CSV table of N, CA and C in Angstrom, one decimal:
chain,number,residue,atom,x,y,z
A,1,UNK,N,97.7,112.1,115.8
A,1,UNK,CA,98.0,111.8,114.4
A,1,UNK,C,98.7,110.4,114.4
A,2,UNK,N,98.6,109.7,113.4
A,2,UNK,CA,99.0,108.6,113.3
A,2,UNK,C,99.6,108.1,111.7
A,3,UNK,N,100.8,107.7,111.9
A,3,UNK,CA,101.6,107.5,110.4
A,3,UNK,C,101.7,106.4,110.3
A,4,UNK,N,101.4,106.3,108.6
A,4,UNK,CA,101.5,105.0,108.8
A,4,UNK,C,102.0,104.6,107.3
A,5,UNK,N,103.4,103.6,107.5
A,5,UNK,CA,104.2,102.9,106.4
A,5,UNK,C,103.1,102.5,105.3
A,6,UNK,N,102.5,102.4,104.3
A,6,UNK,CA,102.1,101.5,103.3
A,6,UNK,C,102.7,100.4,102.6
A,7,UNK,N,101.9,99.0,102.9
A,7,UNK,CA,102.6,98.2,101.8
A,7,UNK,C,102.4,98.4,100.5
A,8,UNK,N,103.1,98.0,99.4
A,8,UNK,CA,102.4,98.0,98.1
A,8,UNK,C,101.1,97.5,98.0
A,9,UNK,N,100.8,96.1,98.6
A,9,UNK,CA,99.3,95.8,98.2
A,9,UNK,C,98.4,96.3,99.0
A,10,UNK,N,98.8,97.5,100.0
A,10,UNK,CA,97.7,97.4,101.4
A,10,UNK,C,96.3,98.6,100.2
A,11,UNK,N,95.2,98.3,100.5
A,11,UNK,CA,94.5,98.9,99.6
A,11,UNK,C,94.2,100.2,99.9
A,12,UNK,N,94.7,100.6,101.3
A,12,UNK,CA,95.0,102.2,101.8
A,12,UNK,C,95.4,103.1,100.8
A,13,UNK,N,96.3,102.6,99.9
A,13,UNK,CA,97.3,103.4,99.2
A,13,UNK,C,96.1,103.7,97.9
A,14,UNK,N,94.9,103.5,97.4
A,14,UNK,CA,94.1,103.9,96.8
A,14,UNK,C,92.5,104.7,97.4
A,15,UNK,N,92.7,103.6,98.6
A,15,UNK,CA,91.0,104.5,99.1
A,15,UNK,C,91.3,105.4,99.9
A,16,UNK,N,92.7,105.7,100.6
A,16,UNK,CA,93.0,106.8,101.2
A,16,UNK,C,94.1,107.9,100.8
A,17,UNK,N,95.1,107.4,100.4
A,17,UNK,CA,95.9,107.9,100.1
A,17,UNK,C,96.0,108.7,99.1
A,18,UNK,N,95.5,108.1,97.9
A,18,UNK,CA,95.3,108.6,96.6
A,18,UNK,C,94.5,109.7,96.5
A,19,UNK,N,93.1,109.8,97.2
A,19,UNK,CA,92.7,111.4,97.1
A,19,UNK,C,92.8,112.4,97.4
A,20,UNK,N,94.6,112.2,98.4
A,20,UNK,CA,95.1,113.3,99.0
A,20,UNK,C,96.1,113.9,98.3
A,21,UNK,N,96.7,112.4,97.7
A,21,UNK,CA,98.0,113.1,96.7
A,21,UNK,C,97.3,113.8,95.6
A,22,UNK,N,96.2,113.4,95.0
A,22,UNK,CA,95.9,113.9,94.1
A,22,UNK,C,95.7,115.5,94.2
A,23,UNK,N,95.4,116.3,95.3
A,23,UNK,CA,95.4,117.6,95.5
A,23,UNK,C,96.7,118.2,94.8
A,24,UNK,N,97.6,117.2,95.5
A,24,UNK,CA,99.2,117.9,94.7
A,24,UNK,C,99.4,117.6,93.4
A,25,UNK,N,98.7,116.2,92.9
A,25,UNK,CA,99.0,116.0,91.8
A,25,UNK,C,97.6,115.2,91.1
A,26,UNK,N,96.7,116.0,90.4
A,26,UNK,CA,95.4,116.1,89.6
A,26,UNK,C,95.4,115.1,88.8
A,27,UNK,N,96.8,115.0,87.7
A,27,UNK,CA,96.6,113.9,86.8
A,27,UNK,C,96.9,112.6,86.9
A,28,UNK,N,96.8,112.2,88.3
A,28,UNK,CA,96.9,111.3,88.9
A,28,UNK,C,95.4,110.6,88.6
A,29,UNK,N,95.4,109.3,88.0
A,29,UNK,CA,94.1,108.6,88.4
A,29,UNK,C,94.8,107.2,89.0
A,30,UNK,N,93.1,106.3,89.7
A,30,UNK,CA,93.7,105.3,90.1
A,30,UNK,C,94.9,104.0,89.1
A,31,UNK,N,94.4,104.4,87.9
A,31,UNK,CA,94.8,103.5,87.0
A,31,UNK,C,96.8,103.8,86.9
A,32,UNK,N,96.6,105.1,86.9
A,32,UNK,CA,97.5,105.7,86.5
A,32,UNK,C,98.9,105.6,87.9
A,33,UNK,N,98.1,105.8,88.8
A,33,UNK,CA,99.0,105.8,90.1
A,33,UNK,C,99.2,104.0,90.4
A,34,UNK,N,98.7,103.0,90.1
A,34,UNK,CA,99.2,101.8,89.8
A,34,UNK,C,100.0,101.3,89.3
A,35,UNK,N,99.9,101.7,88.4
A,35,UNK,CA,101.3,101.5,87.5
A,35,UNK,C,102.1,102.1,87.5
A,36,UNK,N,102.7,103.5,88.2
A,36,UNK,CA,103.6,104.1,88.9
A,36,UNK,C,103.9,103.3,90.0
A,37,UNK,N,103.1,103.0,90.7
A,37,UNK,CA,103.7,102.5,92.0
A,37,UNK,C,104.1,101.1,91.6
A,38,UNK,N,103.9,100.2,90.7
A,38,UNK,CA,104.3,98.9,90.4
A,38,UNK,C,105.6,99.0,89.6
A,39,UNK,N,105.9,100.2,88.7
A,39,UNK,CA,107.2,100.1,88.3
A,39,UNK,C,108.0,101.0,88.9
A,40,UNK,N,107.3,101.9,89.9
A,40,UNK,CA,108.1,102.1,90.8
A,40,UNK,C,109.1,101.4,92.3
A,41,UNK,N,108.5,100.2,92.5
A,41,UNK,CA,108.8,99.1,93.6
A,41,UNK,C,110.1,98.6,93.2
A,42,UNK,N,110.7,99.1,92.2
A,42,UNK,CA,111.9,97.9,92.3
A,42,UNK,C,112.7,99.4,92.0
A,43,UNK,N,112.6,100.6,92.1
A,43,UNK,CA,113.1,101.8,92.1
A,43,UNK,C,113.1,102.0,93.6
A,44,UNK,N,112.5,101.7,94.4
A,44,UNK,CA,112.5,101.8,96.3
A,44,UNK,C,111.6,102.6,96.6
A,45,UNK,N,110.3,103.2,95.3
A,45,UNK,CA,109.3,104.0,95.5
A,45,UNK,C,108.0,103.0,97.1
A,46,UNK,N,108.2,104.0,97.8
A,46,UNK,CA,107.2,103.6,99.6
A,46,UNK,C,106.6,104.9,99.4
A,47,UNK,N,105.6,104.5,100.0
A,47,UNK,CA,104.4,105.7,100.6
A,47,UNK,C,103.9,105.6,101.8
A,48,UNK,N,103.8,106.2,102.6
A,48,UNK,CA,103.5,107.0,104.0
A,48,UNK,C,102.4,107.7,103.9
A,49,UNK,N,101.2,107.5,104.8
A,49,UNK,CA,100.0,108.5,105.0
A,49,UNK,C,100.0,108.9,106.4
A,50,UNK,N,99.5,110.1,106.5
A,50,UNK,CA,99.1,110.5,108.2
A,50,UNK,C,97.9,110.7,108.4
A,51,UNK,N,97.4,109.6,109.3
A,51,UNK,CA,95.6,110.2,109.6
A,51,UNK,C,95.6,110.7,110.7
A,52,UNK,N,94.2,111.3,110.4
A,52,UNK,CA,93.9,112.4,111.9
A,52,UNK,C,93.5,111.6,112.9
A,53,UNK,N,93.1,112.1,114.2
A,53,UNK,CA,92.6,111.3,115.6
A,53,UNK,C,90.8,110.4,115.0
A,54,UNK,N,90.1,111.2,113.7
A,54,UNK,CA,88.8,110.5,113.5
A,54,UNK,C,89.5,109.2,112.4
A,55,UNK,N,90.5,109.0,112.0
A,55,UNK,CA,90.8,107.9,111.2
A,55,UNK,C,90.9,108.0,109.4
A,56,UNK,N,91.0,109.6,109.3
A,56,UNK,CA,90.6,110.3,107.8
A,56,UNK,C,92.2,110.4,107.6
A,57,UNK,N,92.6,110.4,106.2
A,57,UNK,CA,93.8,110.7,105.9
A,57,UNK,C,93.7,111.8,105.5
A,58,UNK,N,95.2,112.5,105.7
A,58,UNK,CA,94.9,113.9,106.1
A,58,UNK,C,96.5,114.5,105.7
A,59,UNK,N,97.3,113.1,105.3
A,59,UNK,CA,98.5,114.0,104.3
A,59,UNK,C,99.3,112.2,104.0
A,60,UNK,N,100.2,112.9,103.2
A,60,UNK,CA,100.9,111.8,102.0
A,60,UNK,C,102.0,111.9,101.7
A,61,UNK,N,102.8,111.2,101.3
A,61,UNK,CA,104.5,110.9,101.0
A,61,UNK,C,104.8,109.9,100.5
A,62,UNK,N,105.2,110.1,98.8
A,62,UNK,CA,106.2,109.6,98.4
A,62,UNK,C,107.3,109.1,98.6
A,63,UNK,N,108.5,108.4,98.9
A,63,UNK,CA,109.7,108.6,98.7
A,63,UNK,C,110.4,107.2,98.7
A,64,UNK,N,112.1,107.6,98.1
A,64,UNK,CA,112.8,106.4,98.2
A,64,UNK,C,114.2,107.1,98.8
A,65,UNK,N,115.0,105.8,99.2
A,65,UNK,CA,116.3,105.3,99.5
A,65,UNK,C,117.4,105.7,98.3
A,66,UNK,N,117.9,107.0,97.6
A,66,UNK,CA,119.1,107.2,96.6
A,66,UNK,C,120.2,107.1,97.0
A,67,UNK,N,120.9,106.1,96.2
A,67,UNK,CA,122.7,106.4,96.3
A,67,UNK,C,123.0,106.9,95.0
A,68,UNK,N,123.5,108.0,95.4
A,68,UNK,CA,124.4,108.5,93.7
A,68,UNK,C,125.8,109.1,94.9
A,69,UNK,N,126.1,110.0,93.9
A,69,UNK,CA,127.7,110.4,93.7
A,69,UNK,C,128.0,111.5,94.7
A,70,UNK,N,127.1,112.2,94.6
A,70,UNK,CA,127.4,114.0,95.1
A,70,UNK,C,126.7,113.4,97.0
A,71,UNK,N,126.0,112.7,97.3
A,71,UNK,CA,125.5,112.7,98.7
A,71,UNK,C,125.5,111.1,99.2
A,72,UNK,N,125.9,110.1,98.7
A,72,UNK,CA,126.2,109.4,98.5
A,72,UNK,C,125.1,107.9,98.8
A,73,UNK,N,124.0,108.9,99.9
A,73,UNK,CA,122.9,107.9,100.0
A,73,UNK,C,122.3,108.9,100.9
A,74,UNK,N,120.4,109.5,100.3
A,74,UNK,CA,120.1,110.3,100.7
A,74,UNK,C,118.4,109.4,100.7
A,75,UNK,N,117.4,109.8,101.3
A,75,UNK,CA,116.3,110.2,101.4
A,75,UNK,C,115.3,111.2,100.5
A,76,UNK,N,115.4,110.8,99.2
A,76,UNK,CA,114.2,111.9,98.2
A,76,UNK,C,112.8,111.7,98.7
A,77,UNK,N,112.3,112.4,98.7
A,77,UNK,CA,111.0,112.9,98.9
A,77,UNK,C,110.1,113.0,97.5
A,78,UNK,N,109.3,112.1,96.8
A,78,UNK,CA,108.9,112.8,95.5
A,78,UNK,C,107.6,113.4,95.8
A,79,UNK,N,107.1,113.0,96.6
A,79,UNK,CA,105.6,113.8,96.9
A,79,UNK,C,105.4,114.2,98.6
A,80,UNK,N,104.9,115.8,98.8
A,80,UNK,CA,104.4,115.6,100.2
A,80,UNK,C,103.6,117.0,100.1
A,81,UNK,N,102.6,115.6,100.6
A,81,UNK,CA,101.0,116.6,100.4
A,81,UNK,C,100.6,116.6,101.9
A,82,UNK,N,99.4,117.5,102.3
A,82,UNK,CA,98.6,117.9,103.7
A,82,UNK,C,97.4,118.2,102.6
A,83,UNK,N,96.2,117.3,103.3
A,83,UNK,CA,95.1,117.8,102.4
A,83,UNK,C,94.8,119.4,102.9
A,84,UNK,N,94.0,120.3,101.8
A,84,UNK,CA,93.7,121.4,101.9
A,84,UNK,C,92.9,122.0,103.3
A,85,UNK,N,92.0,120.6,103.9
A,85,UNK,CA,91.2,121.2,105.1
A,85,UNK,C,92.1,121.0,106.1
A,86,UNK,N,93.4,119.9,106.3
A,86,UNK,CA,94.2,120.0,107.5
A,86,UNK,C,95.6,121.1,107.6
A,87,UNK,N,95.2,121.4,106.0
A,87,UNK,CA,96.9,122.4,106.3
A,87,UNK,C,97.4,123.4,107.4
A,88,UNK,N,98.4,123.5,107.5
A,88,UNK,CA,98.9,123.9,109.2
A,88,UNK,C,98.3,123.4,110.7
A,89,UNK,N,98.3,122.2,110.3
A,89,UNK,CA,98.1,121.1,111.8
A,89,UNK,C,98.9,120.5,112.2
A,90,UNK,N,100.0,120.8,111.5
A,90,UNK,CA,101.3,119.8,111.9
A,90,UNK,C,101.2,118.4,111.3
A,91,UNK,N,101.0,118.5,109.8
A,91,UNK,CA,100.4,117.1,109.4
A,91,UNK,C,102.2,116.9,108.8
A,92,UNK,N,102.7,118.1,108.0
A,92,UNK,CA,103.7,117.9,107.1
A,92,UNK,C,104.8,118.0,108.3
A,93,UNK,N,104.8,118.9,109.5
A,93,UNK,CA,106.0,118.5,110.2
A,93,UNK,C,106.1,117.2,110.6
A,94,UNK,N,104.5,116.3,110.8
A,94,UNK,CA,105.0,114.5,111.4
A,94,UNK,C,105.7,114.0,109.8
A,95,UNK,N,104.4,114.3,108.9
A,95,UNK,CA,105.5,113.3,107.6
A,95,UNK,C,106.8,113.5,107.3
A,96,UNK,N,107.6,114.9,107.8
A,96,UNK,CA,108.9,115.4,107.7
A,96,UNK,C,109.6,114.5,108.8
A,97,UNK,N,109.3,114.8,109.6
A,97,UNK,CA,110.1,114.0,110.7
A,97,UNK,C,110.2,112.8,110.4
A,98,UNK,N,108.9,111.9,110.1
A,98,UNK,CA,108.6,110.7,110.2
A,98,UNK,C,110.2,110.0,109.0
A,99,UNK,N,110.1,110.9,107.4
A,99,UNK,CA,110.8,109.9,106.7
A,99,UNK,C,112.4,111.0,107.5
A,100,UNK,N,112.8,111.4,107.9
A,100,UNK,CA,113.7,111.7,108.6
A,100,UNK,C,114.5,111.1,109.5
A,101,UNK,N,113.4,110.1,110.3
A,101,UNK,CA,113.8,108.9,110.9
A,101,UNK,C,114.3,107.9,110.0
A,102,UNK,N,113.5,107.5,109.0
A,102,UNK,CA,113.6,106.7,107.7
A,102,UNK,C,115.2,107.0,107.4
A,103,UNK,N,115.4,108.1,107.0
A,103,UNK,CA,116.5,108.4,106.5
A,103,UNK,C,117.6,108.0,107.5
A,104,UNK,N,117.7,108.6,109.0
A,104,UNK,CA,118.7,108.4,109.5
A,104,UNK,C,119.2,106.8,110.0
A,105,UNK,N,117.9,105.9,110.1
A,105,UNK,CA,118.0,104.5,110.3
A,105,UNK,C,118.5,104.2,108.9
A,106,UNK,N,118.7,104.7,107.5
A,106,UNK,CA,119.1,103.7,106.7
A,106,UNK,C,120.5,104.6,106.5
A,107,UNK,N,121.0,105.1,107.4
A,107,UNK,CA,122.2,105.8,107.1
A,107,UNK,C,122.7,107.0,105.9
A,108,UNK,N,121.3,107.4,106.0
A,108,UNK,CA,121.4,108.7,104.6
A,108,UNK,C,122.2,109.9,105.0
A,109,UNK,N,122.6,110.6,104.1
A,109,UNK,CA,123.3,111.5,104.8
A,109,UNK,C,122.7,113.1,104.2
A,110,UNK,N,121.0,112.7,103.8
A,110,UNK,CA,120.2,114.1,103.5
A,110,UNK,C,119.0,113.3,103.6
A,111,UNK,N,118.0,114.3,103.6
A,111,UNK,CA,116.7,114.4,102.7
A,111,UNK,C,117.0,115.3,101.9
A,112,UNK,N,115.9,115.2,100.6
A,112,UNK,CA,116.1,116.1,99.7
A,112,UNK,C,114.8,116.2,99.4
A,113,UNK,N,114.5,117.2,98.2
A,113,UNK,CA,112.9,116.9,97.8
A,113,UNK,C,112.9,118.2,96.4
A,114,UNK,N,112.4,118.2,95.6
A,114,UNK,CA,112.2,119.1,94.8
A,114,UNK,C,111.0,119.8,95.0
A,115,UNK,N,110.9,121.1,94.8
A,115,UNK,CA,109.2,121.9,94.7
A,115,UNK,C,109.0,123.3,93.5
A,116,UNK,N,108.1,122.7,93.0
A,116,UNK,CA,107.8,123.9,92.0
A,116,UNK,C,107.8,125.2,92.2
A,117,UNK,N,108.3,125.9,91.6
A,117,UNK,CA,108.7,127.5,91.7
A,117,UNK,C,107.4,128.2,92.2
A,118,UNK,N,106.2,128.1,91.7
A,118,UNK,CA,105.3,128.4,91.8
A,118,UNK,C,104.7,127.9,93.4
A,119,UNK,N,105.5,127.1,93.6
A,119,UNK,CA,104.6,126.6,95.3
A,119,UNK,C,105.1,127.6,96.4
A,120,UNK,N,105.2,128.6,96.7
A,120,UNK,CA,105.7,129.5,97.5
A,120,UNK,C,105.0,129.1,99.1
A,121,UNK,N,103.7,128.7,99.2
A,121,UNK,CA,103.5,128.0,100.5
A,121,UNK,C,104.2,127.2,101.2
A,122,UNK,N,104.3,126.4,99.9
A,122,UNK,CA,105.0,125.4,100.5
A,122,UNK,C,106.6,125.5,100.8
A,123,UNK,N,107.5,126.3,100.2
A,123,UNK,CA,108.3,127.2,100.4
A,123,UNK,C,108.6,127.6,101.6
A,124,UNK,N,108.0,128.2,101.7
A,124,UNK,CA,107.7,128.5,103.4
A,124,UNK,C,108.1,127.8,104.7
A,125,UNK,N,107.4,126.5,104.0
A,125,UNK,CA,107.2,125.5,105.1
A,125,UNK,C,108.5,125.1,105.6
A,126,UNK,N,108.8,124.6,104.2
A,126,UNK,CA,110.3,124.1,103.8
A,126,UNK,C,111.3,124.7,104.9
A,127,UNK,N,111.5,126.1,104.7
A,127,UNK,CA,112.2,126.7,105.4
A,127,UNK,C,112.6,126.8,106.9
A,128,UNK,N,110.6,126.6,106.9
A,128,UNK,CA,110.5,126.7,108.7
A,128,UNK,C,110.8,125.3,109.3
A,129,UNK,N,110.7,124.3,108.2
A,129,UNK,CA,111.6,122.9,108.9
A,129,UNK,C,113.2,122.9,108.5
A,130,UNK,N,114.0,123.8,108.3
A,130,UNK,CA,114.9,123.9,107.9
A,130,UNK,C,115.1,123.4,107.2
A,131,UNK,N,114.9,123.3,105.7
A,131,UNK,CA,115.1,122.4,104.6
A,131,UNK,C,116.0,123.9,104.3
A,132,UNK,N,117.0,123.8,103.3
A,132,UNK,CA,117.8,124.6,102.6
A,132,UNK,C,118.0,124.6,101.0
A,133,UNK,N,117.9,125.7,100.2
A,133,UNK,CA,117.8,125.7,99.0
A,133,UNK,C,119.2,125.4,98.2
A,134,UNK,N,119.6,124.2,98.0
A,134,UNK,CA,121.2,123.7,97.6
A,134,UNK,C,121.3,123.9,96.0
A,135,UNK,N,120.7,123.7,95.1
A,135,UNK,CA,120.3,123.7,93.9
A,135,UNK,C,119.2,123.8,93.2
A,136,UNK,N,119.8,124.2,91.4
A,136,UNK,CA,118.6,123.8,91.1
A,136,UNK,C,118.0,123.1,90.5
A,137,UNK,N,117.2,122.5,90.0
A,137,UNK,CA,116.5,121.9,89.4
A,137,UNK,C,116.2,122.1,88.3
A,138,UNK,N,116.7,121.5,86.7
A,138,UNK,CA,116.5,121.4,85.7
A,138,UNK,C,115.4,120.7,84.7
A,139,UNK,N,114.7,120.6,83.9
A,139,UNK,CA,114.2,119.9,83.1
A,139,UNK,C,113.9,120.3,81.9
A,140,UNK,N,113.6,119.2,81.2
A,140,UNK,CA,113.6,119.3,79.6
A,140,UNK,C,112.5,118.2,78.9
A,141,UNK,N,111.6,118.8,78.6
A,141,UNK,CA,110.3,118.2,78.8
A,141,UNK,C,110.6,117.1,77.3
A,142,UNK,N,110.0,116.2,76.9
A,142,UNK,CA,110.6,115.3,75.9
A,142,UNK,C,109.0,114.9,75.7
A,143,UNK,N,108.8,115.0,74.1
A,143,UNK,CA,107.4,114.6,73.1
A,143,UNK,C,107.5,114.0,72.5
């Protein structure tokens, strides 16, 4: 397996990357995930893909660099997908590890990551990499 940083312009981050995240996240289109990612660049939003040994991408990661108050500089996680045919290959333990490194070279002092109530798989996972359930997670949807 092989991980690999994405630049913003590298065009990986649409012909590969994109139809993996979209498993996790549908209402993703290309148009849509562009303009996320362009006004996300000055927010510290990077993406990470892992391909298999044939050169197919086969899982995906969001994330940035946070400083706030309570952790004081951490590693968020906003997306992390394993396409449906590679799941449990060890695709999500390399992307875990991988920004883990990320994290500890920029001096973070967590990863973190949110996951939907509903994702109990992934849950799972979480656990078995030792991620721990600190809080929770609020929102308030705004129309």
């Amino acid at each position: 397996m092989k991980i690999i940083d994405l630049d913003p312009s590298d065009s990986r981050l649409t012909e590969d990357l994109l139809p993996v995240l979209t498993e996790l996240r549908p209402h993703l289109t290309e148009e849509l995930f562009l303009s996320i990612l362009a006004e996300g660049q000055s927010q510290g939003l990077r993406f990470t893909a892992a391909y298999d040994a044939d050169g197919a991408c086969v899982g995906a990661a969001g994330w940035r660099i946070v400083a706030n108050t309570y952790l004081v500089r951490k590693l968020y996680v906003d997306d992390l997908v394993t396409s449906a045919a590679a799941r449990s290959g060890g695709v999500g333990h390399a992307l875990l590890a991988h920004l883990e490194e990320h994290a500890r070279a920029a001096g973070c002092t967590a990863l973190t990551l949110d996951s939907g109530t509903q994702r109990t798989d992934a849950h799972r996972f979480y656990f078995r990499e030792r991620l721990a359930v600190t809080a929770f997670s609020f929102e308030k949807p705004l129309t």
